[in-house]
mmCIF file of C-alpha atoms in Angstrom:
data_model
loop_
_atom_site.group_PDB
_atom_site.id
_atom_site.type_symbol
_atom_site.label_atom_id
_atom_site.label_comp_id
_atom_site.label_asym_id
_atom_site.label_seq_id
_atom_site.Cartn_x
_atom_site.Cartn_y
_atom_site.Cartn_z
ATOM 1 C CA MET A 1 -127.861 104.769 -18.976
ATOM 2 C CA LYS A 2 -124.173 104.161 -19.689
ATOM 3 C CA LEU A 3 -124.072 101.037 -21.855
ATOM 4 C CA ALA A 4 -121.614 98.445 -23.119
ATOM 5 C CA ILE A 5 -122.261 96.104 -26.038
ATOM 6 C CA VAL A 6 -120.346 92.839 -26.067
ATOM 7 C CA ALA A 7 -120.065 91.052 -29.424
ATOM 8 C CA ILE A 8 -117.879 88.010 -30.110
ATOM 9 C CA THR A 9 -118.587 87.319 -33.811
ATOM 10 C CA ARG A 10 -118.544 89.344 -37.029
ATOM 11 C CA HIS A 11 -122.323 89.049 -37.395
ATOM 12 C CA GLY A 12 -122.708 90.256 -33.825
ATOM 13 C CA ILE A 13 -120.474 93.240 -34.495
ATOM 14 C CA ALA A 14 -122.549 94.202 -37.536
ATOM 15 C CA LEU A 15 -125.687 94.057 -35.401
ATOM 16 C CA ALA A 16 -123.970 96.121 -32.716
ATOM 17 C CA GLY A 17 -123.413 98.815 -35.322
ATOM 18 C CA ARG A 18 -127.205 99.140 -35.734
ATOM 19 C CA MET A 19 -127.608 99.475 -31.967
ATOM 20 C CA LEU A 20 -124.889 102.088 -31.648
ATOM 21 C CA ALA A 21 -126.759 104.276 -34.117
ATOM 22 C CA VAL A 22 -129.620 104.696 -31.633
ATOM 23 C CA LEU A 23 -127.894 104.339 -28.247
ATOM 24 C CA PRO A 24 -125.855 107.305 -27.037
ATOM 25 C CA ASP A 25 -122.993 106.881 -24.560
ATOM 26 C CA THR A 26 -122.435 103.271 -25.600
ATOM 27 C CA ARG A 27 -119.170 101.407 -26.185
ATOM 28 C CA LEU A 28 -118.564 98.220 -28.150
ATOM 29 C CA PHE A 29 -116.294 95.496 -26.727
ATOM 30 C CA VAL A 30 -114.908 92.777 -29.012
ATOM 31 C CA PRO A 31 -112.077 90.200 -29.011
ATOM 32 C CA GLU A 32 -108.753 91.504 -30.275
ATOM 33 C CA LYS A 33 -109.000 89.486 -33.505
ATOM 34 C CA PHE A 34 -112.069 91.547 -34.504
ATOM 35 C CA ARG A 35 -110.536 94.957 -33.781
ATOM 36 C CA ALA A 36 -110.701 96.073 -37.440
ATOM 37 C CA ASP A 37 -114.347 95.018 -37.780
ATOM 38 C CA ALA A 38 -115.293 96.937 -34.617
ATOM 39 C CA GLU A 39 -113.461 100.052 -35.699
ATOM 40 C CA ARG A 40 -115.367 100.062 -38.986
ATOM 41 C CA VAL A 41 -118.783 100.093 -37.265
ATOM 42 C CA ALA A 42 -117.753 102.139 -34.225
ATOM 43 C CA PRO A 43 -114.584 104.087 -34.990
ATOM 44 C CA ASP A 44 -114.813 106.220 -31.861
ATOM 45 C CA ALA A 45 -116.584 103.825 -29.531
ATOM 46 C CA SER A 46 -114.900 100.420 -29.780
ATOM 47 C CA CYS A 47 -112.558 98.573 -27.450
ATOM 48 C CA SER A 48 -110.798 95.296 -28.170
ATOM 49 C CA TYR A 49 -109.467 92.947 -25.535
ATOM 50 C CA PRO A 50 -107.061 89.981 -25.460
ATOM 51 C CA GLY A 51 -108.050 86.694 -23.914
ATOM 52 C CA LYS A 52 -111.507 85.515 -22.904
ATOM 53 C CA VAL A 53 -114.703 87.554 -22.732
ATOM 54 C CA GLY A 54 -115.311 86.250 -19.213
ATOM 55 C CA ASP A 55 -112.230 88.105 -18.011
ATOM 56 C CA GLN A 56 -113.901 91.402 -18.969
ATOM 57 C CA ILE A 57 -117.036 90.931 -16.845
ATOM 58 C CA PRO A 58 -115.757 92.466 -13.568
ATOM 59 C CA ALA A 59 -114.655 95.662 -15.313
ATOM 60 C CA LEU A 60 -117.884 95.875 -17.311
ATOM 61 C CA PHE A 61 -119.980 95.391 -14.167
ATOM 62 C CA ALA A 62 -118.029 98.159 -12.428
ATOM 63 C CA ALA A 63 -118.080 100.687 -15.256
ATOM 64 C CA PHE A 64 -121.482 100.332 -16.941
ATOM 65 C CA GLU A 65 -125.118 100.562 -15.874
ATOM 66 C CA GLY A 66 -126.221 98.240 -18.657
ATOM 67 C CA ILE A 67 -124.653 95.497 -20.767
ATOM 68 C CA ILE A 68 -126.031 94.244 -24.078
ATOM 69 C CA ALA A 69 -124.579 90.845 -24.925
ATOM 70 C CA ILE A 70 -124.807 89.439 -28.429
ATOM 71 C CA VAL A 71 -124.020 86.040 -26.996
ATOM 72 C CA SER A 72 -126.155 82.995 -26.183
ATOM 73 C CA VAL A 73 -128.304 83.242 -23.048
ATOM 74 C CA GLY A 74 -126.696 80.173 -21.500
ATOM 75 C CA ALA A 75 -123.192 81.532 -21.988
ATOM 76 C CA VAL A 76 -124.154 84.900 -20.511
ATOM 77 C CA VAL A 77 -125.675 83.260 -17.425
ATOM 78 C CA ARG A 78 -122.470 81.316 -16.809
ATOM 79 C CA LEU A 79 -120.297 84.411 -17.414
ATOM 80 C CA ILE A 80 -122.123 86.743 -15.058
ATOM 81 C CA ALA A 81 -123.101 84.283 -12.294
ATOM 82 C CA PRO A 82 -119.874 84.599 -10.238
ATOM 83 C CA HIS A 83 -120.174 88.390 -10.183
ATOM 84 C CA LEU A 84 -123.765 88.889 -9.006
ATOM 85 C CA ARG A 85 -124.328 90.898 -5.809
ATOM 86 C CA ASP A 86 -127.935 92.070 -5.473
ATOM 87 C CA LYS A 87 -130.606 93.709 -7.605
ATOM 88 C CA THR A 88 -129.888 97.190 -6.264
ATOM 89 C CA GLN A 89 -126.262 97.037 -7.475
ATOM 90 C CA ASP A 90 -126.111 94.695 -10.461
ATOM 91 C CA PRO A 91 -126.220 96.281 -13.918
ATOM 92 C CA ALA A 92 -128.984 95.600 -16.390
ATOM 93 C CA VAL A 93 -128.047 92.762 -18.748
ATOM 94 C CA VAL A 94 -129.902 92.123 -22.002
ATOM 95 C CA VAL A 95 -129.110 89.335 -24.455
ATOM 96 C CA VAL A 96 -129.793 89.869 -28.170
ATOM 97 C CA ASP A 97 -129.505 87.024 -30.670
ATOM 98 C CA GLU A 98 -127.288 87.491 -33.739
ATOM 99 C CA ALA A 99 -130.300 87.765 -36.038
ATOM 100 C CA GLY A 100 -131.676 90.639 -33.970
ATOM 101 C CA LYS A 101 -135.025 88.891 -33.494
ATOM 102 C CA PHE A 102 -135.217 88.851 -29.695
ATOM 103 C CA ALA A 103 -134.146 91.118 -26.821
ATOM 104 C CA ILE A 104 -134.069 89.147 -23.572
ATOM 105 C CA PRO A 105 -133.491 90.738 -20.139
ATOM 106 C CA VAL A 106 -131.528 88.289 -17.982
ATOM 107 C CA LEU A 107 -130.482 90.477 -15.035
ATOM 108 C CA SER A 108 -131.944 93.502 -13.239
ATOM 109 C CA GLY A 109 -134.885 93.579 -15.605
ATOM 110 C CA HIS A 110 -137.259 95.363 -13.291
ATOM 111 C CA LEU A 111 -135.326 97.629 -10.922
ATOM 112 C CA GLY A 112 -132.145 97.923 -12.974
ATOM 113 C CA GLY A 113 -133.862 98.826 -16.227
ATOM 114 C CA ALA A 114 -133.124 95.785 -18.402
ATOM 115 C CA ASN A 115 -136.801 95.446 -19.321
ATOM 116 C CA ALA A 116 -136.902 99.050 -20.503
ATOM 117 C CA LEU A 117 -133.659 98.559 -22.414
ATOM 118 C CA ALA A 118 -135.041 95.410 -24.063
ATOM 119 C CA ARG A 119 -138.084 97.360 -25.211
ATOM 120 C CA GLN A 120 -135.854 100.124 -26.586
ATOM 121 C CA LEU A 121 -133.726 97.611 -28.481
ATOM 122 C CA ALA A 122 -136.810 95.834 -29.783
ATOM 123 C CA THR A 123 -138.116 99.097 -31.220
ATOM 124 C CA ALA A 124 -134.765 99.931 -32.817
ATOM 125 C CA LEU A 125 -134.205 96.467 -34.307
ATOM 126 C CA GLY A 126 -137.763 95.404 -35.043
ATOM 127 C CA ALA A 127 -137.271 92.636 -32.483
ATOM 128 C CA THR A 128 -139.480 91.018 -29.853
ATOM 129 C CA PRO A 129 -138.784 91.890 -26.193
ATOM 130 C CA VAL A 130 -138.973 88.727 -24.079
ATOM 131 C CA LEU A 131 -140.194 89.966 -20.685
ATOM 132 C CA THR A 132 -140.936 87.712 -17.728
ATOM 133 C CA THR A 133 -141.391 90.200 -14.856
ATOM 134 C CA ALA A 134 -145.009 89.855 -13.705
ATOM 135 C CA SER A 135 -145.757 93.561 -13.262
ATOM 136 C CA ASP A 136 -144.340 94.424 -16.688
ATOM 137 C CA VAL A 137 -145.959 91.525 -18.510
ATOM 138 C CA ARG A 138 -149.356 92.341 -17.022
ATOM 139 C CA GLN A 139 -148.818 96.124 -17.203
ATOM 140 C CA THR A 140 -149.780 96.490 -13.553
ATOM 141 C CA LEU A 141 -148.287 98.630 -10.792
ATOM 142 C CA ALA A 142 -144.651 98.039 -9.820
ATOM 143 C CA VAL A 143 -144.508 98.786 -6.100
ATOM 144 C CA ASP A 144 -140.766 99.457 -5.971
ATOM 145 C CA LEU A 145 -140.844 101.770 -9.015
ATOM 146 C CA LEU A 146 -143.849 103.945 -8.155
ATOM 147 C CA GLY A 147 -142.882 107.588 -8.600
ATOM 148 C CA ARG A 148 -139.213 106.876 -9.293
ATOM 149 C CA GLU A 149 -139.295 108.820 -12.569
ATOM 150 C CA LEU A 150 -140.706 111.784 -10.578
ATOM 151 C CA GLY A 151 -137.966 111.698 -7.962
ATOM 152 C CA TRP A 152 -140.049 110.061 -5.228
ATOM 153 C CA THR A 153 -138.293 107.974 -2.609
ATOM 154 C CA LEU A 154 -139.807 105.057 -0.718
ATOM 155 C CA GLU A 155 -139.649 103.815 2.844
ATOM 156 C CA ALA A 156 -140.263 100.125 3.517
ATOM 157 C CA SER A 157 -138.390 97.011 4.471
ATOM 158 C CA HIS A 158 -137.448 94.484 1.816
ATOM 159 C CA GLU A 159 -139.963 92.044 3.272
ATOM 160 C CA THR A 160 -142.758 94.601 3.088
ATOM 161 C CA LEU A 161 -141.896 95.466 -0.518
ATOM 162 C CA VAL A 162 -141.987 91.797 -1.479
ATOM 163 C CA ARG A 163 -145.316 91.313 0.292
ATOM 164 C CA ALA A 164 -146.864 94.422 -1.285
ATOM 165 C CA SER A 165 -145.597 93.504 -4.756
ATOM 166 C CA ALA A 166 -147.066 90.033 -4.415
ATOM 167 C CA ALA A 167 -150.407 91.524 -3.360
ATOM 168 C CA VAL A 168 -150.514 93.673 -6.503
ATOM 169 C CA VAL A 169 -149.673 90.931 -9.005
ATOM 170 C CA ASN A 170 -151.917 88.383 -7.270
ATOM 171 C CA ASP A 171 -154.930 90.703 -7.492
ATOM 172 C CA GLU A 172 -155.308 91.072 -3.739
ATOM 173 C CA PRO A 173 -156.947 94.293 -2.476
ATOM 174 C CA VAL A 174 -154.402 97.127 -2.279
ATOM 175 C CA ALA A 175 -155.048 100.684 -1.073
ATOM 176 C CA LEU A 176 -153.223 103.578 -2.694
ATOM 177 C CA VAL A 177 -153.461 106.746 -0.612
ATOM 178 C CA GLN A 178 -152.209 109.914 -2.296
ATOM 179 C CA GLU A 179 -152.112 113.015 -0.135
ATOM 180 C CA VAL A 180 -149.413 114.981 -2.013
ATOM 181 C CA GLY A 181 -147.391 114.916 -5.223
ATOM 182 C CA ARG A 182 -148.154 114.771 -8.899
ATOM 183 C CA THR A 183 -151.169 112.725 -9.847
ATOM 184 C CA ASP A 184 -150.084 111.935 -13.425
ATOM 185 C CA TRP A 185 -147.698 109.160 -12.343
ATOM 186 C CA TRP A 186 -149.565 106.281 -14.017
ATOM 187 C CA PRO A 187 -148.904 107.158 -17.710
ATOM 188 C CA HIS A 188 -145.185 107.483 -16.907
ATOM 189 C CA HIS A 189 -144.985 104.569 -14.493
ATOM 190 C CA ALA A 190 -142.381 101.860 -15.149
ATOM 191 C CA ASN A 191 -141.697 103.044 -18.693
ATOM 192 C CA GLY A 192 -145.326 103.833 -19.429
ATOM 193 C CA ARG A 193 -148.692 102.294 -18.732
ATOM 194 C CA SER A 194 -151.422 102.819 -21.319
ATOM 195 C CA GLY A 195 -154.274 100.863 -19.750
ATOM 196 C CA PRO A 196 -156.455 101.614 -16.727
ATOM 197 C CA LEU A 197 -155.286 101.342 -13.153
ATOM 198 C CA PRO A 198 -155.339 97.780 -11.803
ATOM 199 C CA ALA A 199 -158.828 96.768 -10.688
ATOM 200 C CA ASN A 200 -157.554 95.613 -7.291
ATOM 201 C CA LEU A 201 -156.206 99.088 -6.497
ATOM 202 C CA ALA A 202 -158.478 101.286 -4.363
ATOM 203 C CA LEU A 203 -157.715 105.029 -4.305
ATOM 204 C CA PHE A 204 -157.967 107.260 -1.229
ATOM 205 C CA ASP A 205 -156.883 110.801 -0.395
ATOM 206 C CA GLN A 206 -156.366 110.344 3.372
ATOM 207 C CA LEU A 207 -154.686 107.506 5.224
ATOM 208 C CA GLU A 208 -157.229 107.675 8.027
ATOM 209 C CA ALA A 209 -160.000 106.853 5.538
ATOM 210 C CA ILE A 210 -158.873 103.254 5.023
ATOM 211 C CA ASP A 211 -159.666 100.129 6.999
ATOM 212 C CA PRO A 212 -156.252 98.429 7.392
ATOM 213 C CA THR A 213 -157.860 95.025 7.791
ATOM 214 C CA ALA A 214 -159.483 95.277 4.357
ATOM 215 C CA PHE A 215 -156.208 95.480 2.387
ATOM 216 C CA ALA A 216 -153.236 93.199 1.862
ATOM 217 C CA ALA A 217 -151.005 96.229 1.259
ATOM 218 C CA VAL A 218 -151.215 99.994 1.621
ATOM 219 C CA LEU A 219 -149.237 102.406 -0.587
ATOM 220 C CA TRP A 220 -149.104 105.850 1.029
ATOM 221 C CA ILE A 221 -147.872 108.962 -0.801
ATOM 222 C CA SER A 222 -147.383 111.655 1.819
ATOM 223 C CA HIS A 223 -145.079 114.064 3.622
ATOM 224 C CA ARG A 224 -146.632 113.258 6.997
ATOM 225 C CA GLU A 225 -145.265 111.085 9.731
ATOM 226 C CA LEU A 226 -147.216 107.886 10.260
ATOM 227 C CA PRO A 227 -149.990 108.462 12.833
ATOM 228 C CA THR A 228 -149.216 106.519 16.000
ATOM 229 C CA ALA A 229 -152.652 104.907 16.055
ATOM 230 C CA LEU A 230 -152.043 103.329 12.622
ATOM 231 C CA ALA A 231 -148.501 102.069 13.233
ATOM 232 C CA GLU A 232 -149.519 98.648 14.542
ATOM 233 C CA PRO A 233 -152.505 98.006 12.211
ATOM 234 C CA LEU A 234 -150.290 98.775 9.168
ATOM 235 C CA ARG A 235 -147.198 96.926 10.333
ATOM 236 C CA GLY A 236 -145.759 94.791 7.549
ATOM 237 C CA LYS A 237 -148.107 96.086 4.853
ATOM 238 C CA LEU A 238 -147.318 99.822 4.506
ATOM 239 C CA VAL A 239 -145.044 101.274 1.794
ATOM 240 C CA ILE A 240 -144.456 105.022 2.117
ATOM 241 C CA TYR A 241 -143.549 107.261 -0.841
ATOM 242 C CA ARG A 242 -142.025 110.706 -0.324
ATOM 243 C CA PRO A 243 -142.358 113.108 -3.268
ATOM 244 C CA GLY A 244 -139.438 115.519 -3.591
#
C-alpha cells in the first residue's frame, strides 16, 4: 500500500519518524514551517507544503492508497468529508494520536484496508487499534473480502452483498459451497482469522446439495454457471466467487 503520513506538529513529526521506520513506500507531509524537522526524521521521504493542510487532501486522495493522519479525529472528518466518493475508491484513512496510544480507522476500514493498517501501526507503536467494523471486531467472515488475498473475484449486486454480510454478522444461517479453489482461505482471510469458522456457516461441496429456503445467504465458490433451476430460488441471496 502506497502511504502518506500527515503531521502538523513537532510531536506528530517525531511519531511519524517511528512509523516511517516500519512502513516502506511512505511519504511524510508537513507544513512548510516544519520542513527542517521533517527532513531530520525523513530526509528522503518528506514533503512540505504552504498554506492549509485541507488544501492537500485532493492530491493525497488521488496519489495514495492510504493516509495516516496525526491529527484529531474531528478535524480529519471535516477535512476529508468534501472529498468522499464511495468505499471502492476512497483511500484508507487512519488517525493516530500524538502520544501513539491509539490507531483509529475512519475511512475505508474494511474494504480499503484501514483496519489492517491500524493493526499494523498498533503493532509497530505498541498502540491499541480501535476497530468498529462488525466482521473484524467479531473475527467472523467478511463476505466482500472472501478469497481476495488469493485472487478470487466475486459476482453479486451491492444489495446482495449487503444482505449477505448482514446475515453473517447477525448469526443467520449461511451456506458456503466450495467446489473449487484453495481450501486454506480462512487463516488468511481479512488479515487473518485464528478462531474457528463462524457457527452459523454451513459447509457444502455442491450447490445442488443445499435447500435455498433454509439459508439467508449462499456463498458459492465455483467455476460453473449457475444452474437454471436454482436461479430463482437463490435470487437476492447468492454471492459467487471465482478463483483465478
